[in-house]
Amino acid sequence: VQLQASGGGLVQSGGSLRLSCAASGSGIRINTMGWYRQAPGKQRELVATITGRGITNYSDSVKGRFTISKDSNKNTVYLQMNILKPEDTAVYYCDAVVFNQMGEPIALGGQGTQVTVSS
């Protein structure tokens, strides 16, 4: 079972990007998936999370600009990022807790994807 994140890149201030994170593995089911980010010299911080029931949570810094969503059939979570600001520049990481075929929770961490917002 693993996570694969994608969708980062370079964008101008005010622009948009969409990140994707797919959990692969036979018979798995999403419990919670989320995005975190870490900027140079700063601690890792929560961006947004979504539960299997679709309950979302956002950091104050991205509320109203970012939207987290999921496709349970694809075990994929998305992060739509609009009105990007230079301070959004960071490596974005996807984390997840999924249930395996036996209903046991498995914590997963994905590789980061770089998001750079130019001013």
Backbone atoms as SQL, in Angstrom:
CREATE TABLE atoms (id INTEGER PRIMARY KEY, chain TEXT, resi INTEGER, resn TEXT, atom TEXT, x REAL, y REAL, z REAL);
INSERT INTO atoms VALUES
  (1, 'A', 1, 'VAL', 'N', 0.863, -1.185, 0.000),
  (2, 'A', 1, 'VAL', 'CA', 0.000, 0.000, 0.000),
  (3, 'A', 1, 'VAL', 'C', 0.898, 1.234, 0.000),
  (4, 'A', 2, 'GLN', 'N', 0.627, 2.157, -0.884),
  (5, 'A', 2, 'GLN', 'CA', 1.457, 3.360, -0.944),
  (6, 'A', 2, 'GLN', 'C', 0.647, 4.541, -1.437),
  (7, 'A', 3, 'LEU', 'N', 1.223, 5.744, -1.223),
  (8, 'A', 3, 'LEU', 'CA', 0.617, 6.979, -1.684),
  (9, 'A', 3, 'LEU', 'C', 1.466, 7.559, -2.801),
  (10, 'A', 4, 'GLN', 'N', 0.805, 8.149, -3.764),
  (11, 'A', 4, 'GLN', 'CA', 1.504, 8.812, -4.855),
  (12, 'A', 4, 'GLN', 'C', 0.908, 10.195, -5.041),
  (13, 'A', 5, 'ALA', 'N', 1.715, 11.203, -4.763),
  (14, 'A', 5, 'ALA', 'CA', 1.255, 12.587, -4.901),
  (15, 'A', 5, 'ALA', 'C', 1.771, 13.167, -6.207),
  (16, 'A', 6, 'SER', 'N', 0.990, 14.072, -6.785),
  (17, 'A', 6, 'SER', 'CA', 1.383, 14.721, -8.026),
  (18, 'A', 6, 'SER', 'C', 0.670, 16.051, -8.158),
  (19, 'A', 7, 'GLY', 'N', 1.116, 16.851, -9.114),
  (20, 'A', 7, 'GLY', 'CA', 0.407, 18.071, -9.452),
  (21, 'A', 7, 'GLY', 'C', 1.091, 19.362, -9.065),
  (22, 'A', 8, 'GLY', 'N', 2.234, 19.291, -8.410),
  (23, 'A', 8, 'GLY', 'CA', 2.923, 20.515, -8.046),
  (24, 'A', 8, 'GLY', 'C', 3.509, 21.207, -9.265),
  (25, 'A', 9, 'GLY', 'N', 4.038, 22.395, -9.030),
  (26, 'A', 9, 'GLY', 'CA', 4.641, 23.131, -10.125),
  (27, 'A', 9, 'GLY', 'C', 4.876, 24.574, -9.765),
  (28, 'A', 10, 'LEU', 'N', 5.170, 25.360, -10.790),
  (29, 'A', 10, 'LEU', 'CA', 5.426, 26.793, -10.634),
  (30, 'A', 10, 'LEU', 'C', 4.240, 27.559, -11.184),
  (31, 'A', 11, 'VAL', 'N', 3.752, 28.513, -10.404),
  (32, 'A', 11, 'VAL', 'CA', 2.605, 29.291, -10.827),
  (33, 'A', 11, 'VAL', 'C', 2.776, 30.720, -10.325),
  (34, 'A', 12, 'GLN', 'N', 2.182, 31.659, -11.033),
  (35, 'A', 12, 'GLN', 'CA', 2.252, 33.050, -10.598),
  (36, 'A', 12, 'GLN', 'C', 1.258, 33.324, -9.481),
  (37, 'A', 13, 'SER', 'N', 1.548, 34.331, -8.711),
  (38, 'A', 13, 'SER', 'CA', 0.646, 34.739, -7.647),
  (39, 'A', 13, 'SER', 'C', -0.749, 34.987, -8.212),
  (40, 'A', 14, 'GLY', 'N', -1.764, 34.453, -7.511),
  (41, 'A', 14, 'GLY', 'CA', -3.142, 34.567, -7.976),
  (42, 'A', 14, 'GLY', 'C', -3.593, 33.403, -8.828),
  (43, 'A', 15, 'GLY', 'N', -2.659, 32.556, -9.194),
  (44, 'A', 15, 'GLY', 'CA', -2.976, 31.419, -10.038),
  (45, 'A', 15, 'GLY', 'C', -3.515, 30.237, -9.255),
  (46, 'A', 16, 'SER', 'N', -3.682, 29.119, -9.965),
  (47, 'A', 16, 'SER', 'CA', -4.268, 27.917, -9.376),
  (48, 'A', 16, 'SER', 'C', -3.443, 26.678, -9.722),
  (49, 'A', 17, 'LEU', 'N', -3.522, 25.708, -8.839),
  (50, 'A', 17, 'LEU', 'CA', -2.950, 24.390, -9.073),
  (51, 'A', 17, 'LEU', 'C', -3.855, 23.359, -8.418),
  (52, 'A', 18, 'ARG', 'N', -3.810, 22.147, -8.920),
  (53, 'A', 18, 'ARG', 'CA', -4.530, 21.048, -8.274),
  (54, 'A', 18, 'ARG', 'C', -3.570, 19.916, -7.998),
  (55, 'A', 19, 'LEU', 'N', -3.509, 19.523, -6.749),
  (56, 'A', 19, 'LEU', 'CA', -2.691, 18.395, -6.340),
  (57, 'A', 19, 'LEU', 'C', -3.560, 17.153, -6.231),
  (58, 'A', 20, 'SER', 'N', -2.957, 16.012, -6.526),
  (59, 'A', 20, 'SER', 'CA', -3.641, 14.730, -6.400),
  (60, 'A', 20, 'SER', 'C', -2.805, 13.795, -5.543),
  (61, 'A', 21, 'CYS', 'N', -3.489, 12.934, -4.825),
  (62, 'A', 21, 'CYS', 'CA', -2.798, 11.922, -4.019),
  (63, 'A', 21, 'CYS', 'C', -3.614, 10.644, -4.093),
  (64, 'A', 22, 'ALA', 'N', -3.013, 9.620, -4.640),
  (65, 'A', 22, 'ALA', 'CA', -3.711, 8.359, -4.822),
  (66, 'A', 22, 'ALA', 'C', -3.117, 7.294, -3.910),
  (67, 'A', 23, 'ALA', 'N', -3.995, 6.595, -3.229),
  (68, 'A', 23, 'ALA', 'CA', -3.587, 5.466, -2.387),
  (69, 'A', 23, 'ALA', 'C', -3.818, 4.191, -3.179),
  (70, 'A', 24, 'SER', 'N', -2.780, 3.422, -3.332),
  (71, 'A', 24, 'SER', 'CA', -2.901, 2.189, -4.111),
  (72, 'A', 24, 'SER', 'C', -2.730, 0.983, -3.213),
  (73, 'A', 25, 'GLY', 'N', -3.490, -0.050, -3.513),
  (74, 'A', 25, 'GLY', 'CA', -3.431, -1.270, -2.715),
  (75, 'A', 25, 'GLY', 'C', -4.747, -1.999, -2.829),
  (76, 'A', 26, 'SER', 'N', -4.684, -3.285, -2.798),
  (77, 'A', 26, 'SER', 'CA', -5.890, -4.090, -2.982),
  (78, 'A', 26, 'SER', 'C', -6.788, -4.023, -1.759),
  (79, 'A', 27, 'GLY', 'N', -8.058, -3.700, -2.001),
  (80, 'A', 27, 'GLY', 'CA', -9.052, -3.769, -0.942),
  (81, 'A', 27, 'GLY', 'C', -8.974, -2.697, 0.116),
  (82, 'A', 28, 'ILE', 'N', -8.256, -1.617, -0.142),
  (83, 'A', 28, 'ILE', 'CA', -8.135, -0.583, 0.879),
  (84, 'A', 28, 'ILE', 'C', -9.320, 0.382, 0.834),
  (85, 'A', 29, 'ARG', 'N', -9.507, 1.069, 1.946),
  (86, 'A', 29, 'ARG', 'CA', -10.590, 2.043, 2.053),
  (87, 'A', 29, 'ARG', 'C', -10.068, 3.235, 2.848),
  (88, 'A', 30, 'ILE', 'N', -10.391, 4.433, 2.372),
  (89, 'A', 30, 'ILE', 'CA', -9.887, 5.646, 3.019),
  (90, 'A', 30, 'ILE', 'C', -10.556, 5.866, 4.364),
  (91, 'A', 31, 'ASN', 'N', -9.735, 6.149, 5.394),
  (92, 'A', 31, 'ASN', 'CA', -10.258, 6.643, 6.662),
  (93, 'A', 31, 'ASN', 'C', -10.113, 8.156, 6.646),
  (94, 'A', 32, 'THR', 'N', -8.909, 8.636, 6.602),
  (95, 'A', 32, 'THR', 'CA', -8.644, 10.067, 6.543),
  (96, 'A', 32, 'THR', 'C', -7.456, 10.301, 5.619),
  (97, 'A', 33, 'MET', 'N', -7.543, 11.343, 4.810),
  (98, 'A', 33, 'MET', 'CA', -6.412, 11.750, 3.986),
  (99, 'A', 33, 'MET', 'C', -6.221, 13.245, 4.154),
  (100, 'A', 34, 'GLY', 'N', -5.004, 13.670, 4.035),
  (101, 'A', 34, 'GLY', 'CA', -4.762, 15.087, 4.236),
  (102, 'A', 34, 'GLY', 'C', -3.510, 15.569, 3.546),
  (103, 'A', 35, 'TRP', 'N', -3.441, 16.870, 3.464),
  (104, 'A', 35, 'TRP', 'CA', -2.281, 17.540, 2.895),
  (105, 'A', 35, 'TRP', 'C', -1.602, 18.379, 3.964),
  (106, 'A', 36, 'TYR', 'N', -0.300, 18.315, 3.957),
  (107, 'A', 36, 'TYR', 'CA', 0.527, 19.116, 4.839),
  (108, 'A', 36, 'TYR', 'C', 1.580, 19.792, 3.976),
  (109, 'A', 37, 'ARG', 'N', 2.205, 20.815, 4.497),
  (110, 'A', 37, 'ARG', 'CA', 3.251, 21.470, 3.719),
  (111, 'A', 37, 'ARG', 'C', 4.384, 21.914, 4.628),
  (112, 'A', 38, 'GLN', 'N', 5.536, 22.031, 4.025),
  (113, 'A', 38, 'GLN', 'CA', 6.705, 22.494, 4.754),
  (114, 'A', 38, 'GLN', 'C', 7.497, 23.436, 3.874),
  (115, 'A', 39, 'ALA', 'N', 7.606, 24.670, 4.321),
  (116, 'A', 39, 'ALA', 'CA', 8.387, 25.673, 3.621),
  (117, 'A', 39, 'ALA', 'C', 9.810, 25.659, 4.175),
  (118, 'A', 40, 'PRO', 'N', 10.781, 26.140, 3.403),
  (119, 'A', 40, 'PRO', 'CA', 12.169, 26.164, 3.886),
  (120, 'A', 40, 'PRO', 'C', 12.309, 26.908, 5.209),
  (121, 'A', 41, 'GLY', 'N', 12.933, 26.252, 6.160),
  (122, 'A', 41, 'GLY', 'CA', 13.164, 26.880, 7.448),
  (123, 'A', 41, 'GLY', 'C', 11.967, 26.915, 8.365),
  (124, 'A', 42, 'LYS', 'N', 10.871, 26.296, 7.952),
  (125, 'A', 42, 'LYS', 'CA', 9.665, 26.308, 8.766),
  (126, 'A', 42, 'LYS', 'C', 9.250, 24.883, 9.115),
  (127, 'A', 43, 'GLN', 'N', 8.390, 24.801, 10.125),
  (128, 'A', 43, 'GLN', 'CA', 7.881, 23.491, 10.519),
  (129, 'A', 43, 'GLN', 'C', 6.786, 23.036, 9.560),
  (130, 'A', 44, 'ARG', 'N', 6.605, 21.743, 9.529),
  (131, 'A', 44, 'ARG', 'CA', 5.524, 21.182, 8.743),
  (132, 'A', 44, 'ARG', 'C', 4.192, 21.621, 9.342),
  (133, 'A', 45, 'GLU', 'N', 3.243, 21.990, 8.473),
  (134, 'A', 45, 'GLU', 'CA', 1.958, 22.448, 8.962),
  (135, 'A', 45, 'GLU', 'C', 0.824, 21.788, 8.189),
  (136, 'A', 46, 'LEU', 'N', -0.303, 21.677, 8.897),
  (137, 'A', 46, 'LEU', 'CA', -1.505, 21.144, 8.282),
  (138, 'A', 46, 'LEU', 'C', -2.030, 22.119, 7.242),
  (139, 'A', 47, 'VAL', 'N', -2.475, 21.586, 6.111),
  (140, 'A', 47, 'VAL', 'CA', -3.166, 22.383, 5.112),
  (141, 'A', 47, 'VAL', 'C', -4.652, 22.053, 5.143),
  (142, 'A', 48, 'ALA', 'N', -4.981, 20.785, 4.935),
  (143, 'A', 48, 'ALA', 'CA', -6.378, 20.368, 4.907),
  (144, 'A', 48, 'ALA', 'C', -6.464, 18.858, 5.066),
  (145, 'A', 49, 'THR', 'N', -7.570, 18.418, 5.653),
  (146, 'A', 49, 'THR', 'CA', -7.824, 16.987, 5.768),
  (147, 'A', 49, 'THR', 'C', -9.264, 16.691, 5.380),
  (148, 'A', 50, 'ILE', 'N', -9.511, 15.439, 5.038),
  (149, 'A', 50, 'ILE', 'CA', -10.865, 14.997, 4.711),
  (150, 'A', 50, 'ILE', 'C', -11.033, 13.574, 5.209),
  (151, 'A', 51, 'THR', 'N', -12.174, 13.303, 5.826),
  (152, 'A', 51, 'THR', 'CA', -12.434, 11.964, 6.331),
  (153, 'A', 51, 'THR', 'C', -13.146, 11.128, 5.268),
  (154, 'A', 52, 'GLY', 'N', -13.291, 9.859, 5.555),
  (155, 'A', 52, 'GLY', 'CA', -14.010, 8.973, 4.651),
  (156, 'A', 52, 'GLY', 'C', -15.456, 9.393, 4.440),
  (157, 'A', 53, 'ARG', 'N', -15.994, 10.109, 5.426),
  (158, 'A', 53, 'ARG', 'CA', -17.377, 10.589, 5.320),
  (159, 'A', 53, 'ARG', 'C', -17.452, 11.962, 4.673),
  (160, 'A', 54, 'GLY', 'N', -16.285, 12.504, 4.311),
  (161, 'A', 54, 'GLY', 'CA', -16.291, 13.780, 3.609),
  (162, 'A', 54, 'GLY', 'C', -16.209, 15.005, 4.500),
  (163, 'A', 55, 'ILE', 'N', -15.931, 14.810, 5.767),
  (164, 'A', 55, 'ILE', 'CA', -15.786, 15.951, 6.676),
  (165, 'A', 55, 'ILE', 'C', -14.413, 16.577, 6.449),
  (166, 'A', 56, 'THR', 'N', -14.411, 17.872, 6.225),
  (167, 'A', 56, 'THR', 'CA', -13.167, 18.563, 5.888),
  (168, 'A', 56, 'THR', 'C', -12.704, 19.488, 7.006),
  (169, 'A', 57, 'ASN', 'N', -11.415, 19.750, 6.980),
  (170, 'A', 57, 'ASN', 'CA', -10.813, 20.659, 7.944),
  (171, 'A', 57, 'ASN', 'C', -9.709, 21.414, 7.231),
  (172, 'A', 58, 'TYR', 'N', -9.640, 22.713, 7.467),
  (173, 'A', 58, 'TYR', 'CA', -8.641, 23.547, 6.792),
  (174, 'A', 58, 'TYR', 'C', -7.873, 24.393, 7.805),
  (175, 'A', 59, 'SER', 'N', -6.647, 24.691, 7.456),
  (176, 'A', 59, 'SER', 'CA', -5.931, 25.673, 8.253),
  (177, 'A', 59, 'SER', 'C', -6.494, 27.053, 7.919),
  (178, 'A', 60, 'ASP', 'N', -6.395, 27.962, 8.861),
  (179, 'A', 60, 'ASP', 'CA', -6.938, 29.305, 8.642),
  (180, 'A', 60, 'ASP', 'C', -6.281, 29.991, 7.455),
  (181, 'A', 61, 'SER', 'N', -5.030, 29.674, 7.189),
  (182, 'A', 61, 'SER', 'CA', -4.296, 30.362, 6.138),
  (183, 'A', 61, 'SER', 'C', -4.778, 30.011, 4.733),
  (184, 'A', 62, 'VAL', 'N', -5.516, 28.916, 4.591),
  (185, 'A', 62, 'VAL', 'CA', -5.964, 28.516, 3.255),
  (186, 'A', 62, 'VAL', 'C', -7.484, 28.498, 3.109),
  (187, 'A', 63, 'LYS', 'N', -8.200, 28.737, 4.193),
  (188, 'A', 63, 'LYS', 'CA', -9.670, 28.736, 4.128),
  (189, 'A', 63, 'LYS', 'C', -10.157, 29.727, 3.096),
  (190, 'A', 64, 'GLY', 'N', -11.094, 29.288, 2.277),
  (191, 'A', 64, 'GLY', 'CA', -11.658, 30.146, 1.252),
  (192, 'A', 64, 'GLY', 'C', -10.875, 30.150, -0.045),
  (193, 'A', 65, 'ARG', 'N', -9.667, 29.587, -0.010),
  (194, 'A', 65, 'ARG', 'CA', -8.838, 29.547, -1.227),
  (195, 'A', 65, 'ARG', 'C', -8.588, 28.113, -1.704),
  (196, 'A', 66, 'PHE', 'N', -8.433, 27.199, -0.755),
  (197, 'A', 66, 'PHE', 'CA', -8.152, 25.802, -1.082),
  (198, 'A', 66, 'PHE', 'C', -9.389, 24.958, -0.814),
  (199, 'A', 67, 'THR', 'N', -9.543, 23.908, -1.630),
  (200, 'A', 67, 'THR', 'CA', -10.642, 22.959, -1.429),
  (201, 'A', 67, 'THR', 'C', -10.096, 21.541, -1.521),
  (202, 'A', 68, 'ILE', 'N', -10.360, 20.755, -0.487),
  (203, 'A', 68, 'ILE', 'CA', -9.969, 19.353, -0.494),
  (204, 'A', 68, 'ILE', 'C', -11.185, 18.513, -0.842),
  (205, 'A', 69, 'SER', 'N', -10.981, 17.512, -1.670),
  (206, 'A', 69, 'SER', 'CA', -12.077, 16.631, -2.059),
  (207, 'A', 69, 'SER', 'C', -11.513, 15.238, -2.285),
  (208, 'A', 70, 'LYS', 'N', -12.404, 14.272, -2.473),
  (209, 'A', 70, 'LYS', 'CA', -11.930, 12.898, -2.648),
  (210, 'A', 70, 'LYS', 'C', -12.797, 12.153, -3.634),
  (211, 'A', 71, 'ASP', 'N', -12.207, 11.143, -4.218),
  (212, 'A', 71, 'ASP', 'CA', -12.922, 10.196, -5.054),
  (213, 'A', 71, 'ASP', 'C', -12.681, 8.833, -4.402),
  (214, 'A', 72, 'SER', 'N', -13.662, 8.384, -3.652),
  (215, 'A', 72, 'SER', 'CA', -13.492, 7.144, -2.891),
  (216, 'A', 72, 'SER', 'C', -13.296, 5.942, -3.810),
  (217, 'A', 73, 'ASN', 'N', -13.906, 5.985, -4.991),
  (218, 'A', 73, 'ASN', 'CA', -13.763, 4.855, -5.921),
  (219, 'A', 73, 'ASN', 'C', -12.324, 4.719, -6.396),
  (220, 'A', 74, 'LYS', 'N', -11.621, 5.848, -6.444),
  (221, 'A', 74, 'LYS', 'CA', -10.233, 5.841, -6.890),
  (222, 'A', 74, 'LYS', 'C', -9.255, 5.943, -5.729),
  (223, 'A', 75, 'ASN', 'N', -9.773, 5.998, -4.498),
  (224, 'A', 75, 'ASN', 'CA', -8.910, 6.200, -3.323),
  (225, 'A', 75, 'ASN', 'C', -7.953, 7.365, -3.536),
  (226, 'A', 76, 'THR', 'N', -8.513, 8.437, -4.038),
  (227, 'A', 76, 'THR', 'CA', -7.709, 9.609, -4.393),
  (228, 'A', 76, 'THR', 'C', -8.268, 10.847, -3.720),
  (229, 'A', 77, 'VAL', 'N', -7.378, 11.677, -3.227),
  (230, 'A', 77, 'VAL', 'CA', -7.771, 12.961, -2.658),
  (231, 'A', 77, 'VAL', 'C', -7.146, 14.068, -3.496),
  (232, 'A', 78, 'TYR', 'N', -7.864, 15.161, -3.621),
  (233, 'A', 78, 'TYR', 'CA', -7.419, 16.293, -4.422),
  (234, 'A', 78, 'TYR', 'C', -7.332, 17.537, -3.543),
  (235, 'A', 79, 'LEU', 'N', -6.447, 18.417, -3.906),
  (236, 'A', 79, 'LEU', 'CA', -6.363, 19.723, -3.267),
  (237, 'A', 79, 'LEU', 'C', -6.375, 20.777, -4.365),
  (238, 'A', 80, 'GLN', 'N', -7.505, 21.436, -4.511),
  (239, 'A', 80, 'GLN', 'CA', -7.614, 22.539, -5.468),
  (240, 'A', 80, 'GLN', 'C', -7.146, 23.811, -4.770),
  (241, 'A', 81, 'MET', 'N', -6.130, 24.410, -5.304),
  (242, 'A', 81, 'MET', 'CA', -5.536, 25.595, -4.686),
  (243, 'A', 81, 'MET', 'C', -5.752, 26.787, -5.608),
  (244, 'A', 82, 'ASN', 'N', -6.523, 27.745, -5.149),
  (245, 'A', 82, 'ASN', 'CA', -6.815, 28.957, -5.919),
  (246, 'A', 82, 'ASN', 'C', -6.246, 30.167, -5.205),
  (247, 'A', 83, 'ILE', 'N', -6.150, 31.248, -5.937),
  (248, 'A', 83, 'ILE', 'CA', -5.639, 32.517, -5.402),
  (249, 'A', 83, 'ILE', 'C', -4.338, 32.262, -4.645),
  (250, 'A', 84, 'LEU', 'N', -3.429, 31.572, -5.291),
  (251, 'A', 84, 'LEU', 'CA', -2.174, 31.214, -4.636),
  (252, 'A', 84, 'LEU', 'C', -1.344, 32.447, -4.341),
  (253, 'A', 85, 'LYS', 'N', -0.638, 32.372, -3.220),
  (254, 'A', 85, 'LYS', 'CA', 0.207, 33.465, -2.765),
  (255, 'A', 85, 'LYS', 'C', 1.651, 32.965, -2.641),
  (256, 'A', 86, 'PRO', 'N', 2.604, 33.862, -2.714),
  (257, 'A', 86, 'PRO', 'CA', 4.008, 33.425, -2.542),
  (258, 'A', 86, 'PRO', 'C', 4.235, 32.664, -1.237),
  (259, 'A', 87, 'GLU', 'N', 3.497, 33.013, -0.198),
  (260, 'A', 87, 'GLU', 'CA', 3.668, 32.309, 1.083),
  (261, 'A', 87, 'GLU', 'C', 3.111, 30.886, 1.067),
  (262, 'A', 88, 'ASP', 'N', 2.444, 30.508, -0.016),
  (263, 'A', 88, 'ASP', 'CA', 2.007, 29.117, -0.169),
  (264, 'A', 88, 'ASP', 'C', 3.132, 28.228, -0.701),
  (265, 'A', 89, 'THR', 'N', 4.232, 28.836, -1.079),
  (266, 'A', 89, 'THR', 'CA', 5.365, 28.075, -1.592),
  (267, 'A', 89, 'THR', 'C', 5.881, 27.110, -0.535),
  (268, 'A', 90, 'ALA', 'N', 5.940, 25.838, -0.889),
  (269, 'A', 90, 'ALA', 'CA', 6.355, 24.808, 0.065),
  (270, 'A', 90, 'ALA', 'C', 6.377, 23.467, -0.653),
  (271, 'A', 91, 'VAL', 'N', 6.915, 22.487, 0.029),
  (272, 'A', 91, 'VAL', 'CA', 6.740, 21.103, -0.405),
  (273, 'A', 91, 'VAL', 'C', 5.466, 20.592, 0.251),
  (274, 'A', 92, 'TYR', 'N', 4.564, 20.093, -0.554),
  (275, 'A', 92, 'TYR', 'CA', 3.281, 19.606, -0.068),
  (276, 'A', 92, 'TYR', 'C', 3.334, 18.075, 0.028),
  (277, 'A', 93, 'TYR', 'N', 2.924, 17.585, 1.190),
  (278, 'A', 93, 'TYR', 'CA', 2.939, 16.155, 1.466),
  (279, 'A', 93, 'TYR', 'C', 1.524, 15.638, 1.673),
  (280, 'A', 94, 'CYS', 'N', 1.314, 14.437, 1.207),
  (281, 'A', 94, 'CYS', 'CA', 0.038, 13.762, 1.406),
  (282, 'A', 94, 'CYS', 'C', 0.216, 12.673, 2.457),
  (283, 'A', 95, 'ASP', 'N', -0.651, 12.655, 3.430),
  (284, 'A', 95, 'ASP', 'CA', -0.673, 11.593, 4.437),
  (285, 'A', 95, 'ASP', 'C', -2.055, 10.953, 4.448),
  (286, 'A', 96, 'ALA', 'N', -2.117, 9.712, 4.909),
  (287, 'A', 96, 'ALA', 'CA', -3.413, 9.040, 4.925),
  (288, 'A', 96, 'ALA', 'C', -3.444, 7.956, 5.980),
  (289, 'A', 97, 'VAL', 'N', -4.630, 7.685, 6.437),
  (290, 'A', 97, 'VAL', 'CA', -4.910, 6.476, 7.200),
  (291, 'A', 97, 'VAL', 'C', -5.957, 5.717, 6.398),
  (292, 'A', 98, 'VAL', 'N', -5.606, 4.508, 6.006),
  (293, 'A', 98, 'VAL', 'CA', -6.541, 3.691, 5.229),
  (294, 'A', 98, 'VAL', 'C', -6.783, 2.390, 5.979),
  (295, 'A', 99, 'PHE', 'N', -7.893, 1.759, 5.658),
  (296, 'A', 99, 'PHE', 'CA', -8.189, 0.437, 6.208),
  (297, 'A', 99, 'PHE', 'C', -7.806, -0.601, 5.169),
  (298, 'A', 100, 'ASN', 'N', -7.144, -1.669, 5.617),
  (299, 'A', 100, 'ASN', 'CA', -6.829, -2.742, 4.685),
  (300, 'A', 100, 'ASN', 'C', -8.023, -3.693, 4.584),
  (301, 'A', 101, 'GLN', 'N', -7.831, -4.765, 3.875),
  (302, 'A', 101, 'GLN', 'CA', -8.916, -5.704, 3.615),
  (303, 'A', 101, 'GLN', 'C', -9.476, -6.308, 4.892),
  (304, 'A', 102, 'MET', 'N', -8.662, -6.339, 5.943),
  (305, 'A', 102, 'MET', 'CA', -9.118, -6.905, 7.218),
  (306, 'A', 102, 'MET', 'C', -9.660, -5.836, 8.145),
  (307, 'A', 103, 'GLY', 'N', -9.771, -4.615, 7.644),
  (308, 'A', 103, 'GLY', 'CA', -10.300, -3.532, 8.458),
  (309, 'A', 103, 'GLY', 'C', -9.300, -2.933, 9.421),
  (310, 'A', 104, 'GLU', 'N', -8.044, -3.227, 9.242),
  (311, 'A', 104, 'GLU', 'CA', -6.992, -2.699, 10.119),
  (312, 'A', 104, 'GLU', 'C', -6.494, -1.359, 9.566),
  (313, 'A', 105, 'PRO', 'N', -6.302, -0.361, 10.440),
  (314, 'A', 105, 'PRO', 'CA', -5.814, 0.940, 9.959),
  (315, 'A', 105, 'PRO', 'C', -4.324, 0.896, 9.626),
  (316, 'A', 106, 'ILE', 'N', -3.976, 1.552, 8.559),
  (317, 'A', 106, 'ILE', 'CA', -2.582, 1.663, 8.123),
  (318, 'A', 106, 'ILE', 'C', -2.284, 3.129, 7.878),
  (319, 'A', 107, 'ALA', 'N', -1.234, 3.627, 8.519),
  (320, 'A', 107, 'ALA', 'CA', -0.818, 5.014, 8.309),
  (321, 'A', 107, 'ALA', 'C', 0.178, 5.071, 7.154),
  (322, 'A', 108, 'LEU', 'N', -0.062, 5.993, 6.238),
  (323, 'A', 108, 'LEU', 'CA', 0.781, 6.133, 5.058),
  (324, 'A', 108, 'LEU', 'C', 1.289, 7.558, 4.927),
  (325, 'A', 109, 'GLY', 'N', 2.488, 7.683, 4.419),
  (326, 'A', 109, 'GLY', 'CA', 3.028, 9.001, 4.116),
  (327, 'A', 109, 'GLY', 'C', 3.543, 9.000, 2.693),
  (328, 'A', 110, 'GLY', 'N', 3.165, 10.048, 1.945),
  (329, 'A', 110, 'GLY', 'CA', 3.595, 10.121, 0.558),
  (330, 'A', 110, 'GLY', 'C', 4.823, 10.996, 0.384),
  (331, 'A', 111, 'GLN', 'N', 5.404, 10.937, -0.800),
  (332, 'A', 111, 'GLN', 'CA', 6.525, 11.822, -1.091),
  (333, 'A', 111, 'GLN', 'C', 5.971, 13.210, -1.340),
  (334, 'A', 112, 'GLY', 'N', 6.765, 14.223, -1.182),
  (335, 'A', 112, 'GLY', 'CA', 6.292, 15.578, -1.363),
  (336, 'A', 112, 'GLY', 'C', 6.265, 16.000, -2.816),
  (337, 'A', 113, 'THR', 'N', 5.488, 17.033, -3.073),
  (338, 'A', 113, 'THR', 'CA', 5.473, 17.650, -4.386),
  (339, 'A', 113, 'THR', 'C', 5.656, 19.150, -4.194),
  (340, 'A', 114, 'GLN', 'N', 6.561, 19.732, -4.966),
  (341, 'A', 114, 'GLN', 'CA', 6.931, 21.131, -4.786),
  (342, 'A', 114, 'GLN', 'C', 5.901, 22.052, -5.426),
  (343, 'A', 115, 'VAL', 'N', 5.472, 23.036, -4.659),
  (344, 'A', 115, 'VAL', 'CA', 4.620, 24.108, -5.167),
  (345, 'A', 115, 'VAL', 'C', 5.377, 25.418, -4.978),
  (346, 'A', 116, 'THR', 'N', 5.574, 26.144, -6.068),
  (347, 'A', 116, 'THR', 'CA', 6.281, 27.421, -6.018),
  (348, 'A', 116, 'THR', 'C', 5.391, 28.495, -6.623),
  (349, 'A', 117, 'VAL', 'N', 5.154, 29.532, -5.839),
  (350, 'A', 117, 'VAL', 'CA', 4.317, 30.639, -6.291),
  (351, 'A', 117, 'VAL', 'C', 5.194, 31.877, -6.415),
  (352, 'A', 118, 'SER', 'N', 5.284, 32.384, -7.622),
  (353, 'A', 118, 'SER', 'CA', 6.118, 33.560, -7.855),
  (354, 'A', 118, 'SER', 'C', 5.296, 34.833, -7.701),
  (355, 'A', 119, 'SER', 'N', 5.957, 35.870, -7.235),
  (356, 'A', 119, 'SER', 'CA', 5.249, 37.144, -7.005),
  (357, 'A', 119, 'SER', 'C', 5.237, 38.007, -8.252);
